[in-house]
Amino acid sequence: MKSKLVLLLAVVFLTTSLLMGCGAQQQAPTETTEETEAPEEAEEPTTVETVRIGAILPLTGGAAATGVKLRAAMEVAQDIINGEYPELAKVPLAKEVGLPNLGNAKLEIIFADHQGNPEMAKSEAERLIEQGVAGLVGAYQSSCTKPASQAAEQYGVPFVAGSSSSAALTERGLNYFVRVAPNDDIETAMFFDYLIYLNDKYNADIKTVAVAYIDNEFGVHAKEMVEKWVKEKYGALGFELVGVVPYAVDVTNVDTEVQQIKSLNADAVFHASYIADITMFVNKYKEFKVAPKAVLNYCGGFQDTQFVVNLGSDSDYFAGGAAFSAEKLGDMPELAKINEFYKAKTGADLDGPALEEFSSVLVLAEAINIAKSLDGDAIIEVIKNTKFDAPYYATGAIKFDAKGQNEILASYMVQTQNGKYQAVYPEEIATAEPVVPIPDWDKRN
């Protein structure tokens, strides 16, 4: 019933009437490669002029600078889908105009601003659904993705989250929600595995860990995942969690928090922070001469290339999980071309969250194309049962598990060195060796 309501809204919203195809014989999706696994379709295709999806992002407020970049990445995806790019033939929907299974319909993204406010994220999701969008993407901050995707669930509208990382998002039993990015559970395990690698290969002697985290959905769940993994696995391997340091969402000064971190004297600090926050922390780390052996950052502020712009050479030697490194563009021609389009819009290279939001649009659009329908149930069925080609990721594909989590890990560890994000782990994809320990501030060049 929900999906029928959404389809009715879509009919009212679209400027062209929906026309059913004549033949009963199904056609294979034009942009699905041989490696893509898709469910059989039972319905004849729909023909429309425009397919509209909604994107909910922080376009004003504290995370606006990031939100604007994510919007640009989504617009690049929209441009690729609506144009013809034979040089991107391996990228789904790139070599033909629009969605071929829906009469080459153009994709239109309707953007909404949640301002970093969870209640506004929910109301904006409901507004877009009432306007008849075929699906939703966003919302970057996990605290906003949570209520927005809950609203989508109520109406049977597919929601493809790109970069929201709270592990709890895929633990709610939702039927219409999936996520592209690794969650903080997966990232935490990767962090500890990276520390083991540093200890084994570089004699880093890292044993104690502290967590600094923003006190919201994103940060709290990151902290909880560290506690979980120390208890369940990594404590027995010699790691100890010596303390946690939360800070307010609207923090404007982190002197107290940095002094707390300094007093913990942890070998490694895990950060769950956005760009403004991590910039403040690094400035204060320098002021108070705090230099742990390693500082590892969950997908958030550190991955934003503004981190290097804000801090210059002081940004060096920090690390974190990322789905993108400009140093790997020479090995990935599709990613290089996508980055070229993005850089033309923003003046900067892609970063991990931007690439994840780019891919969320492609996944949703390809699912609509394969489903040959704007029906929410048909679209989510495709999303759940398709392995999507993603040549712009090092892993080459996206596939969602039963809970909606992308099970093909697209992230790797990067470290800032001389202003560049170098891939440092796993070793087989590294573009540089990690620098460990982080040099003391008075010993840097």
CSV table of C-alpha atoms in Angstrom, one decimal:
chain,number,residue,atom,x,y,z
A,1,MET,CA,0.0,0.0,0.0
A,2,LYS,CA,2.9,2.3,0.9
A,3,SER,CA,4.6,1.8,-2.5
A,4,LYS,CA,1.3,2.4,-4.3
A,5,LEU,CA,0.9,5.7,-2.4
A,6,VAL,CA,4.4,6.8,-3.4
A,7,LEU,CA,3.8,5.8,-7.1
A,8,LEU,CA,0.6,7.9,-7.1
A,9,LEU,CA,2.5,10.9,-5.7
A,10,ALA,CA,5.1,10.4,-8.4
A,11,VAL,CA,2.4,10.4,-11.1
A,12,VAL,CA,1.0,13.7,-9.9
A,13,PHE,CA,4.4,15.2,-9.6
A,14,LEU,CA,5.9,14.2,-13.0
A,15,THR,CA,5.1,16.5,-15.9
A,16,THR,CA,4.6,13.7,-18.4
A,17,SER,CA,2.0,10.9,-18.0
A,18,LEU,CA,3.4,7.4,-17.5
A,19,LEU,CA,3.0,5.2,-20.5
A,20,MET,CA,3.4,1.4,-20.2
A,21,GLY,CA,5.6,-0.4,-22.7
A,22,CYS,CA,3.9,-2.6,-25.4
A,23,GLY,CA,5.9,-5.8,-25.3
A,24,ALA,CA,5.7,-8.4,-22.6
A,25,GLN,CA,9.3,-9.5,-23.2
A,26,GLN,CA,11.8,-8.0,-20.8
A,27,GLN,CA,15.0,-6.3,-21.8
A,28,ALA,CA,18.3,-6.6,-20.0
A,29,PRO,CA,19.3,-3.4,-18.3
A,30,THR,CA,21.3,-1.3,-20.8
A,31,GLU,CA,23.9,-0.2,-18.3
A,32,THR,CA,24.4,-3.4,-16.3
A,33,THR,CA,27.6,-5.2,-17.1
A,34,GLU,CA,28.0,-9.0,-17.2
A,35,GLU,CA,29.2,-9.0,-13.7
A,36,THR,CA,26.2,-7.2,-12.3
A,37,GLU,CA,23.7,-9.5,-10.8
A,38,ALA,CA,20.1,-8.3,-10.9
A,39,PRO,CA,16.7,-9.8,-10.1
A,40,GLU,CA,14.2,-10.7,-12.7
A,41,GLU,CA,11.7,-8.0,-13.5
A,42,ALA,CA,8.0,-8.9,-13.8
A,43,GLU,CA,6.7,-5.6,-14.8
A,44,GLU,CA,6.8,-3.8,-18.2
A,45,PRO,CA,8.9,-0.6,-18.2
A,46,THR,CA,7.6,2.9,-17.4
A,47,THR,CA,8.4,5.8,-19.7
A,48,VAL,CA,8.8,9.3,-18.2
A,49,GLU,CA,10.6,12.5,-19.1
A,50,THR,CA,12.2,13.1,-15.7
A,51,VAL,CA,12.9,10.9,-12.7
A,52,ARG,CA,13.2,13.0,-9.5
A,53,ILE,CA,15.1,11.9,-6.4
A,54,GLY,CA,15.6,13.9,-3.2
A,55,ALA,CA,18.9,14.7,-1.5
A,56,ILE,CA,19.0,15.9,2.1
A,57,LEU,CA,22.3,17.6,3.2
A,58,PRO,CA,23.6,20.2,5.6
A,59,LEU,CA,23.8,23.1,3.2
A,60,THR,CA,23.8,25.7,5.9
A,61,GLY,CA,24.9,25.5,9.5
A,62,GLY,CA,28.2,24.2,11.0
A,63,ALA,CA,28.7,21.5,8.4
A,64,ALA,CA,27.7,23.6,5.4
A,65,ALA,CA,31.1,23.6,3.8
A,66,THR,CA,31.1,19.8,3.7
A,67,GLY,CA,27.4,19.8,2.6
A,68,VAL,CA,28.2,22.0,-0.4
A,69,LYS,CA,31.0,19.6,-1.5
A,70,LEU,CA,28.7,16.6,-1.2
A,71,ARG,CA,26.1,18.4,-3.3
A,72,ALA,CA,28.7,19.0,-6.0
A,73,ALA,CA,29.5,15.3,-6.0
A,74,MET,CA,25.9,14.4,-6.4
A,75,GLU,CA,25.6,16.9,-9.2
A,76,VAL,CA,28.5,15.2,-11.0
A,77,ALA,CA,26.7,11.9,-10.8
A,78,GLN,CA,23.5,13.6,-12.2
A,79,ASP,CA,25.5,15.2,-15.1
A,80,ILE,CA,27.1,11.8,-16.0
A,81,ILE,CA,23.8,10.1,-16.0
A,82,ASN,CA,22.1,12.7,-18.1
A,83,GLY,CA,25.0,13.0,-20.6
A,84,GLU,CA,26.9,10.7,-22.9
A,85,TYR,CA,30.4,9.7,-21.8
A,86,PRO,CA,31.8,6.8,-23.8
A,87,GLU,CA,35.1,7.2,-22.0
A,88,LEU,CA,33.2,6.2,-18.8
A,89,ALA,CA,31.6,3.1,-20.4
A,90,LYS,CA,32.4,1.0,-17.3
A,91,VAL,CA,30.5,3.4,-15.1
A,92,PRO,CA,26.8,2.5,-14.9
A,93,LEU,CA,24.5,4.8,-16.9
A,94,ALA,CA,27.4,6.9,-18.3
A,95,LYS,CA,27.5,6.0,-22.0
A,96,GLU,CA,23.8,6.7,-22.8
A,97,VAL,CA,21.6,9.7,-22.0
A,98,GLY,CA,19.4,9.3,-19.0
A,99,LEU,CA,17.8,6.1,-17.8
A,100,PRO,CA,17.5,3.9,-21.0
A,101,ASN,CA,14.9,1.5,-19.5
A,102,LEU,CA,12.6,4.4,-18.7
A,103,GLY,CA,12.7,6.0,-22.2
A,104,ASN,CA,16.0,7.8,-21.5
A,105,ALA,CA,14.4,9.8,-18.8
A,106,LYS,CA,16.6,12.5,-17.3
A,107,LEU,CA,17.5,12.4,-13.6
A,108,GLU,CA,16.7,15.4,-11.5
A,109,ILE,CA,18.0,15.8,-7.9
A,110,ILE,CA,15.9,18.0,-5.6
A,111,PHE,CA,18.1,19.2,-2.8
A,112,ALA,CA,16.9,20.0,0.7
A,113,ASP,CA,18.8,21.6,3.6
A,114,HIS,CA,18.6,20.0,7.0
A,115,GLN,CA,21.0,22.5,8.6
A,116,GLY,CA,22.4,19.8,10.9
A,117,ASN,CA,19.1,19.5,12.7
A,118,PRO,CA,17.6,16.0,13.0
A,119,GLU,CA,14.0,17.3,13.2
A,120,MET,CA,14.5,19.3,10.1
A,121,ALA,CA,16.0,16.3,8.3
A,122,LYS,CA,12.8,14.4,9.1
A,123,SER,CA,10.5,17.1,7.9
A,124,GLU,CA,12.5,17.7,4.7
A,125,ALA,CA,12.4,14.0,4.0
A,126,GLU,CA,8.6,14.0,4.4
A,127,ARG,CA,8.3,17.1,2.2
A,128,LEU,CA,10.3,15.5,-0.6
A,129,ILE,CA,8.2,12.3,-0.3
A,130,GLU,CA,5.0,14.3,-0.5
A,131,GLN,CA,6.4,15.8,-3.8
A,132,GLY,CA,6.8,12.3,-5.2
A,133,VAL,CA,10.5,11.6,-5.3
A,134,ALA,CA,11.3,8.1,-6.3
A,135,GLY,CA,14.0,7.8,-3.6
A,136,LEU,CA,16.2,9.7,-1.2
A,137,VAL,CA,20.0,10.1,-0.6
A,138,GLY,CA,22.0,11.8,2.1
A,139,ALA,CA,22.1,13.0,4.8
A,140,TYR,CA,25.8,12.9,5.8
A,141,GLN,CA,25.4,13.4,9.6
A,142,SER,CA,24.2,10.1,11.1
A,143,SER,CA,22.0,12.0,13.6
A,144,CYS,CA,20.1,13.5,10.6
A,145,THR,CA,20.2,10.3,8.4
A,146,LYS,CA,18.4,8.4,11.2
A,147,PRO,CA,15.1,10.3,11.3
A,148,ALA,CA,15.1,11.1,7.6
A,149,SER,CA,15.4,7.4,6.7
A,150,GLN,CA,12.8,6.5,9.3
A,151,ALA,CA,10.4,8.8,7.5
A,152,ALA,CA,11.3,7.1,4.2
A,153,GLU,CA,10.6,3.8,5.8
A,154,GLN,CA,7.1,4.8,6.8
A,155,TYR,CA,6.2,5.6,3.2
A,156,GLY,CA,8.1,2.8,1.5
A,157,VAL,CA,10.6,5.1,-0.2
A,158,PRO,CA,14.1,3.7,-0.8
A,159,PHE,CA,16.9,5.6,1.1
A,160,VAL,CA,20.5,5.2,0.0
A,161,ALA,CA,22.9,6.7,2.5
A,162,GLY,CA,26.3,7.5,1.1
A,163,SER,CA,28.7,8.5,3.9
A,164,SER,CA,26.8,8.3,7.2
A,165,SER,CA,28.8,5.9,9.3
A,166,SER,CA,27.0,5.2,12.6
A,167,ALA,CA,26.7,1.4,12.9
A,168,ALA,CA,23.3,1.7,14.5
A,169,LEU,CA,21.7,2.9,11.2
A,170,THR,CA,21.8,-0.6,9.7
A,171,GLU,CA,20.7,-2.3,13.0
A,172,ARG,CA,17.1,-0.9,13.0
A,173,GLY,CA,15.6,-3.6,10.8
A,174,LEU,CA,14.5,-1.1,8.1
A,175,ASN,CA,13.4,-2.5,4.8
A,176,TYR,CA,14.0,0.5,2.6
A,177,PHE,CA,17.4,1.7,3.9
A,178,VAL,CA,20.9,0.9,2.7
A,179,ARG,CA,24.4,2.4,3.2
A,180,VAL,CA,27.4,2.6,0.9
A,181,ALA,CA,30.1,3.7,3.4
A,182,PRO,CA,31.8,1.4,5.9
A,183,ASN,CA,30.2,1.9,9.3
A,184,ASP,CA,32.1,2.8,12.4
A,185,ASP,CA,32.1,-0.9,13.5
A,186,ILE,CA,34.0,-1.9,10.3
A,187,GLU,CA,36.3,1.2,10.6
A,188,THR,CA,37.2,0.4,14.2
A,189,ALA,CA,38.3,-3.1,13.4
A,190,MET,CA,40.3,-1.7,10.5
A,191,PHE,CA,41.9,0.8,12.8
A,192,PHE,CA,43.1,-1.9,15.2
A,193,ASP,CA,44.3,-4.1,12.4
A,194,TYR,CA,46.3,-1.1,11.1
A,195,LEU,CA,47.8,-0.6,14.6
A,196,ILE,CA,48.8,-4.3,14.6
A,197,TYR,CA,50.4,-3.7,11.2
A,198,LEU,CA,52.4,-0.7,12.6
A,199,ASN,CA,53.5,-2.7,15.6
A,200,ASP,CA,54.6,-5.7,13.6
A,201,LYS,CA,56.3,-4.0,10.7
A,202,TYR,CA,57.5,-0.7,12.3
A,203,ASN,CA,57.9,-1.7,15.9
A,204,ALA,CA,55.5,1.1,16.8
A,205,ASP,CA,54.8,-0.3,20.3
A,206,ILE,CA,51.2,1.1,20.3
A,207,LYS,CA,49.2,-0.5,23.2
A,208,THR,CA,46.9,2.2,24.7
A,209,VAL,CA,44.1,4.0,22.9
A,210,ALA,CA,41.8,6.9,23.7
A,211,VAL,CA,38.7,8.2,21.9
A,212,ALA,CA,37.8,11.8,21.3
A,213,TYR,CA,34.3,12.1,19.9
A,214,ILE,CA,31.5,14.5,19.2
A,215,ASP,CA,28.5,13.9,21.4
A,216,ASN,CA,26.0,12.9,18.7
A,217,GLU,CA,24.9,9.8,16.8
A,218,PHE,CA,28.1,9.6,14.9
A,219,GLY,CA,30.5,10.1,17.8
A,220,VAL,CA,28.7,8.1,20.4
A,221,HIS,CA,28.5,5.0,18.2
A,222,ALA,CA,32.1,5.3,17.2
A,223,LYS,CA,33.1,5.3,20.9
A,224,GLU,CA,30.8,2.3,21.6
A,225,MET,CA,32.5,0.4,18.7
A,226,VAL,CA,35.9,0.9,20.3
A,227,GLU,CA,34.6,-0.3,23.6
A,228,LYS,CA,33.0,-3.3,21.9
A,229,TRP,CA,36.1,-4.3,19.9
A,230,VAL,CA,38.5,-4.0,22.8
A,231,LYS,CA,36.2,-6.2,24.9
A,232,GLU,CA,35.5,-8.8,22.2
A,233,LYS,CA,38.9,-9.1,20.4
A,234,TYR,CA,41.6,-6.5,20.6
A,235,GLY,CA,42.0,-6.4,24.4
A,236,ALA,CA,43.2,-9.9,24.3
A,237,LEU,CA,45.7,-8.9,21.6
A,238,GLY,CA,47.3,-6.3,23.9
A,239,PHE,CA,45.3,-3.1,23.4
A,240,GLU,CA,43.8,-1.1,26.3
A,241,LEU,CA,41.2,1.7,26.1
A,242,VAL,CA,42.5,4.2,28.7
A,243,GLY,CA,39.8,6.9,28.3
A,244,VAL,CA,37.2,8.6,26.3
A,245,VAL,CA,36.8,12.4,25.8
A,246,PRO,CA,33.4,13.6,24.5
A,247,TYR,CA,32.7,17.2,23.4
A,248,ALA,CA,29.6,19.2,22.6
A,249,VAL,CA,28.1,19.4,19.1
A,250,ASP,CA,28.4,23.2,19.3
A,251,VAL,CA,31.9,23.3,20.7
A,252,THR,CA,33.9,26.5,20.1
A,253,ASN,CA,37.0,25.8,22.2
A,254,VAL,CA,38.6,22.4,22.9
A,255,ASP,CA,41.3,23.5,25.4
A,256,THR,CA,39.8,21.3,28.2
A,257,GLU,CA,39.4,18.3,25.9
A,258,VAL,CA,42.9,18.5,24.6
A,259,GLN,CA,44.3,18.7,28.2
A,260,GLN,CA,42.2,15.6,29.0
A,261,ILE,CA,43.7,13.8,26.1
A,262,LYS,CA,47.2,14.9,27.0
A,263,SER,CA,46.7,13.6,30.6
A,264,LEU,CA,45.6,10.2,29.3
A,265,ASN,CA,48.9,9.8,27.5
A,266,ALA,CA,47.5,7.3,25.0
A,267,ASP,CA,49.7,5.8,22.3
A,268,ALA,CA,46.9,6.3,19.8
A,269,VAL,CA,43.9,8.6,19.7
A,270,PHE,CA,40.8,7.7,17.6
A,271,HIS,CA,38.8,10.8,16.5
A,272,ALA,CA,35.1,11.0,15.6
A,273,SER,CA,35.0,14.6,14.5
A,274,TYR,CA,33.8,16.9,11.7
A,275,ILE,CA,36.0,19.3,9.8
A,276,ALA,CA,35.6,22.4,12.1
A,277,ASP,CA,36.2,20.2,15.2
A,278,ILE,CA,39.3,18.3,14.0
A,279,THR,CA,40.8,21.6,12.8
A,280,MET,CA,40.4,23.0,16.4
A,281,PHE,CA,41.9,19.9,17.9
A,282,VAL,CA,45.0,19.9,15.7
A,283,ASN,CA,45.7,23.5,16.4
A,284,LYS,CA,45.4,22.8,20.1
A,285,TYR,CA,47.5,19.7,19.9
A,286,LYS,CA,50.3,21.9,18.5
A,287,GLU,CA,49.8,24.6,21.1
A,288,PHE,CA,49.8,22.1,24.0
A,289,LYS,CA,52.5,19.8,22.4
A,290,VAL,CA,50.3,16.7,22.2
A,291,ALA,CA,51.7,14.1,19.8
A,292,PRO,CA,50.4,10.6,20.2
A,293,LYS,CA,52.2,7.9,18.1
A,294,ALA,CA,49.1,7.8,15.9
A,295,VAL,CA,45.9,9.7,15.4
A,296,LEU,CA,43.2,7.9,13.5
A,297,ASN,CA,40.0,9.5,12.2
A,298,TYR,CA,36.7,8.1,11.4
A,299,CYS,CA,35.1,9.1,8.2
A,300,GLY,CA,34.2,12.8,8.7
A,301,GLY,CA,36.3,15.9,9.0
A,302,PHE,CA,39.8,14.6,8.4
A,303,GLN,CA,38.8,13.1,5.0
A,304,ASP,CA,37.7,16.5,3.8
A,305,THR,CA,40.5,18.1,1.8
A,306,GLN,CA,39.7,21.3,3.6
A,307,PHE,CA,41.7,19.7,6.5
A,308,VAL,CA,44.9,20.3,4.6
A,309,VAL,CA,43.8,23.7,3.5
A,310,ASN,CA,43.0,24.8,7.0
A,311,LEU,CA,46.2,23.4,8.7
A,312,GLY,CA,48.9,23.5,6.0
A,313,SER,CA,51.9,21.4,7.1
A,314,ASP,CA,50.4,20.9,10.5
A,315,SER,CA,47.9,18.5,8.8
A,316,ASP,CA,50.7,16.0,8.1
A,317,TYR,CA,50.9,12.6,9.7
A,318,PHE,CA,47.2,12.3,10.7
A,319,ALA,CA,45.4,9.2,9.4
A,320,GLY,CA,42.0,7.7,8.8
A,321,GLY,CA,39.8,5.5,6.7
A,322,ALA,CA,39.0,6.8,3.3
A,323,ALA,CA,37.4,5.6,0.0
A,324,PHE,CA,39.5,8.1,-2.0
A,325,SER,CA,43.2,9.1,-2.5
A,326,ALA,CA,44.2,11.4,-5.3
A,327,GLU,CA,47.5,9.5,-5.3
A,328,LYS,CA,45.7,6.5,-6.8
A,329,LEU,CA,44.1,8.3,-9.8
A,330,GLY,CA,46.8,7.1,-12.1
A,331,ASP,CA,45.7,3.5,-11.5
A,332,MET,CA,41.9,4.2,-11.9
A,333,PRO,CA,41.0,6.0,-15.1
A,334,GLU,CA,37.2,6.2,-14.4
A,335,LEU,CA,37.9,7.7,-11.0
A,336,ALA,CA,40.3,10.2,-12.5
A,337,LYS,CA,37.7,11.4,-15.0
A,338,ILE,CA,35.1,11.7,-12.2
A,339,ASN,CA,37.5,13.6,-10.1
A,340,GLU,CA,38.2,15.9,-13.1
A,341,PHE,CA,34.5,16.8,-13.3
A,342,TYR,CA,34.3,17.3,-9.6
A,343,LYS,CA,37.4,19.5,-9.5
A,344,ALA,CA,35.9,21.7,-12.3
A,345,LYS,CA,32.9,22.4,-10.0
A,346,THR,CA,34.8,22.8,-6.7
A,347,GLY,CA,38.4,23.6,-7.4
A,348,ALA,CA,39.4,20.6,-5.2
A,349,ASP,CA,39.9,16.9,-5.5
A,350,LEU,CA,37.2,14.5,-4.3
A,351,ASP,CA,37.4,13.1,-0.8
A,352,GLY,CA,35.9,9.9,0.7
A,353,PRO,CA,32.5,11.2,1.8
A,354,ALA,CA,32.0,13.0,-1.6
A,355,LEU,CA,32.8,9.9,-3.5
A,356,GLU,CA,30.4,7.9,-1.3
A,357,GLU,CA,27.6,10.4,-1.9
A,358,PHE,CA,28.4,10.3,-5.7
A,359,SER,CA,28.0,6.6,-5.6
A,360,SER,CA,24.7,6.8,-3.7
A,361,VAL,CA,23.1,8.7,-6.5
A,362,LEU,CA,24.4,6.2,-9.1
A,363,VAL,CA,23.2,3.2,-7.1
A,364,LEU,CA,19.7,4.6,-6.7
A,365,ALA,CA,19.5,5.7,-10.4
A,366,GLU,CA,20.7,2.3,-11.6
A,367,ALA,CA,18.2,0.5,-9.4
A,368,ILE,CA,15.4,2.6,-10.8
A,369,ASN,CA,16.6,1.9,-14.3
A,370,ILE,CA,16.9,-1.9,-13.7
A,371,ALA,CA,13.4,-1.9,-12.0
A,372,LYS,CA,12.0,0.0,-15.0
A,373,SER,CA,9.7,1.5,-12.4
A,374,LEU,CA,9.2,4.3,-9.9
A,375,ASP,CA,7.6,1.9,-7.4
A,376,GLY,CA,9.5,1.8,-4.1
A,377,ASP,CA,9.1,-1.9,-3.6
A,378,ALA,CA,10.4,-2.7,-7.0
A,379,ILE,CA,13.4,-0.3,-6.6
A,380,ILE,CA,14.4,-1.6,-3.2
A,381,GLU,CA,14.1,-5.2,-4.4
A,382,VAL,CA,16.7,-4.4,-7.1
A,383,ILE,CA,19.0,-2.6,-4.6
A,384,LYS,CA,18.9,-5.6,-2.2
A,385,ASN,CA,19.6,-8.2,-4.9
A,386,THR,CA,22.1,-6.5,-7.3
A,387,LYS,CA,25.9,-6.3,-7.3
A,388,PHE,CA,26.5,-2.8,-8.6
A,389,ASP,CA,29.6,-2.1,-10.7
A,390,ALA,CA,31.7,0.7,-9.2
A,391,PRO,CA,35.0,1.0,-11.1
A,392,TYR,CA,35.6,4.3,-9.2
A,393,TYR,CA,36.3,2.3,-6.0
A,394,ALA,CA,39.4,0.2,-5.4
A,395,THR,CA,37.1,-2.8,-4.7
A,396,GLY,CA,35.2,-2.3,-7.9
A,397,ALA,CA,31.7,-3.0,-6.7
A,398,ILE,CA,28.9,-2.3,-4.2
A,399,LYS,CA,26.7,-5.1,-2.7
A,400,PHE,CA,24.4,-4.7,0.2
A,401,ASP,CA,23.9,-7.4,2.9
A,402,ALA,CA,20.6,-8.4,4.5
A,403,LYS,CA,20.8,-5.4,6.9
A,404,GLY,CA,21.5,-2.9,4.1
A,405,GLN,CA,25.2,-2.5,4.8
A,406,ASN,CA,27.6,-2.4,1.8
A,407,GLU,CA,29.5,-5.6,2.4
A,408,ILE,CA,32.4,-4.9,-0.1
A,409,LEU,CA,34.7,-2.7,1.9
A,410,ALA,CA,35.7,0.3,-0.2
A,411,SER,CA,37.9,2.1,2.4
A,412,TYR,CA,41.6,1.8,3.2
A,413,MET,CA,43.9,3.7,5.5
A,414,VAL,CA,45.3,7.0,4.3
A,415,GLN,CA,47.8,9.3,6.0
A,416,THR,CA,48.5,13.0,5.2
A,417,GLN,CA,52.1,13.4,4.1
A,418,ASN,CA,53.4,16.6,2.6
A,419,GLY,CA,49.8,17.8,2.1
A,420,LYS,CA,48.7,14.7,0.2
A,421,TYR,CA,46.5,11.8,1.3
A,422,GLN,CA,48.7,8.7,0.8
A,423,ALA,CA,47.2,5.2,0.9
A,424,VAL,CA,49.3,3.4,3.6
A,425,TYR,CA,47.3,0.2,4.4
A,426,PRO,CA,46.6,-2.5,3.3
A,427,GLU,CA,50.2,-2.8,2.1
A,428,GLU,CA,49.2,-4.1,-1.4
A,429,ILE,CA,47.4,-0.9,-2.3
A,430,ALA,CA,49.8,1.5,-0.5
A,431,THR,CA,51.2,4.6,-2.3
A,432,ALA,CA,53.6,5.4,0.5
A,433,GLU,CA,54.9,3.9,3.8
A,434,PRO,CA,53.2,5.2,7.0
A,435,VAL,CA,55.1,7.6,9.2
A,436,VAL,CA,55.1,6.3,12.7
A,437,PRO,CA,55.3,7.6,15.4
A,438,ILE,CA,54.0,11.1,14.6
A,439,PRO,CA,57.0,13.4,15.1
A,440,ASP,CA,56.9,15.8,18.0
A,441,TRP,CA,55.8,19.3,17.1
A,442,ASP,CA,59.2,20.8,17.7
A,443,LYS,CA,60.9,18.2,15.5
A,444,ARG,CA,58.9,18.9,12.4
A,445,ASN,CA,60.4,20.7,9.5
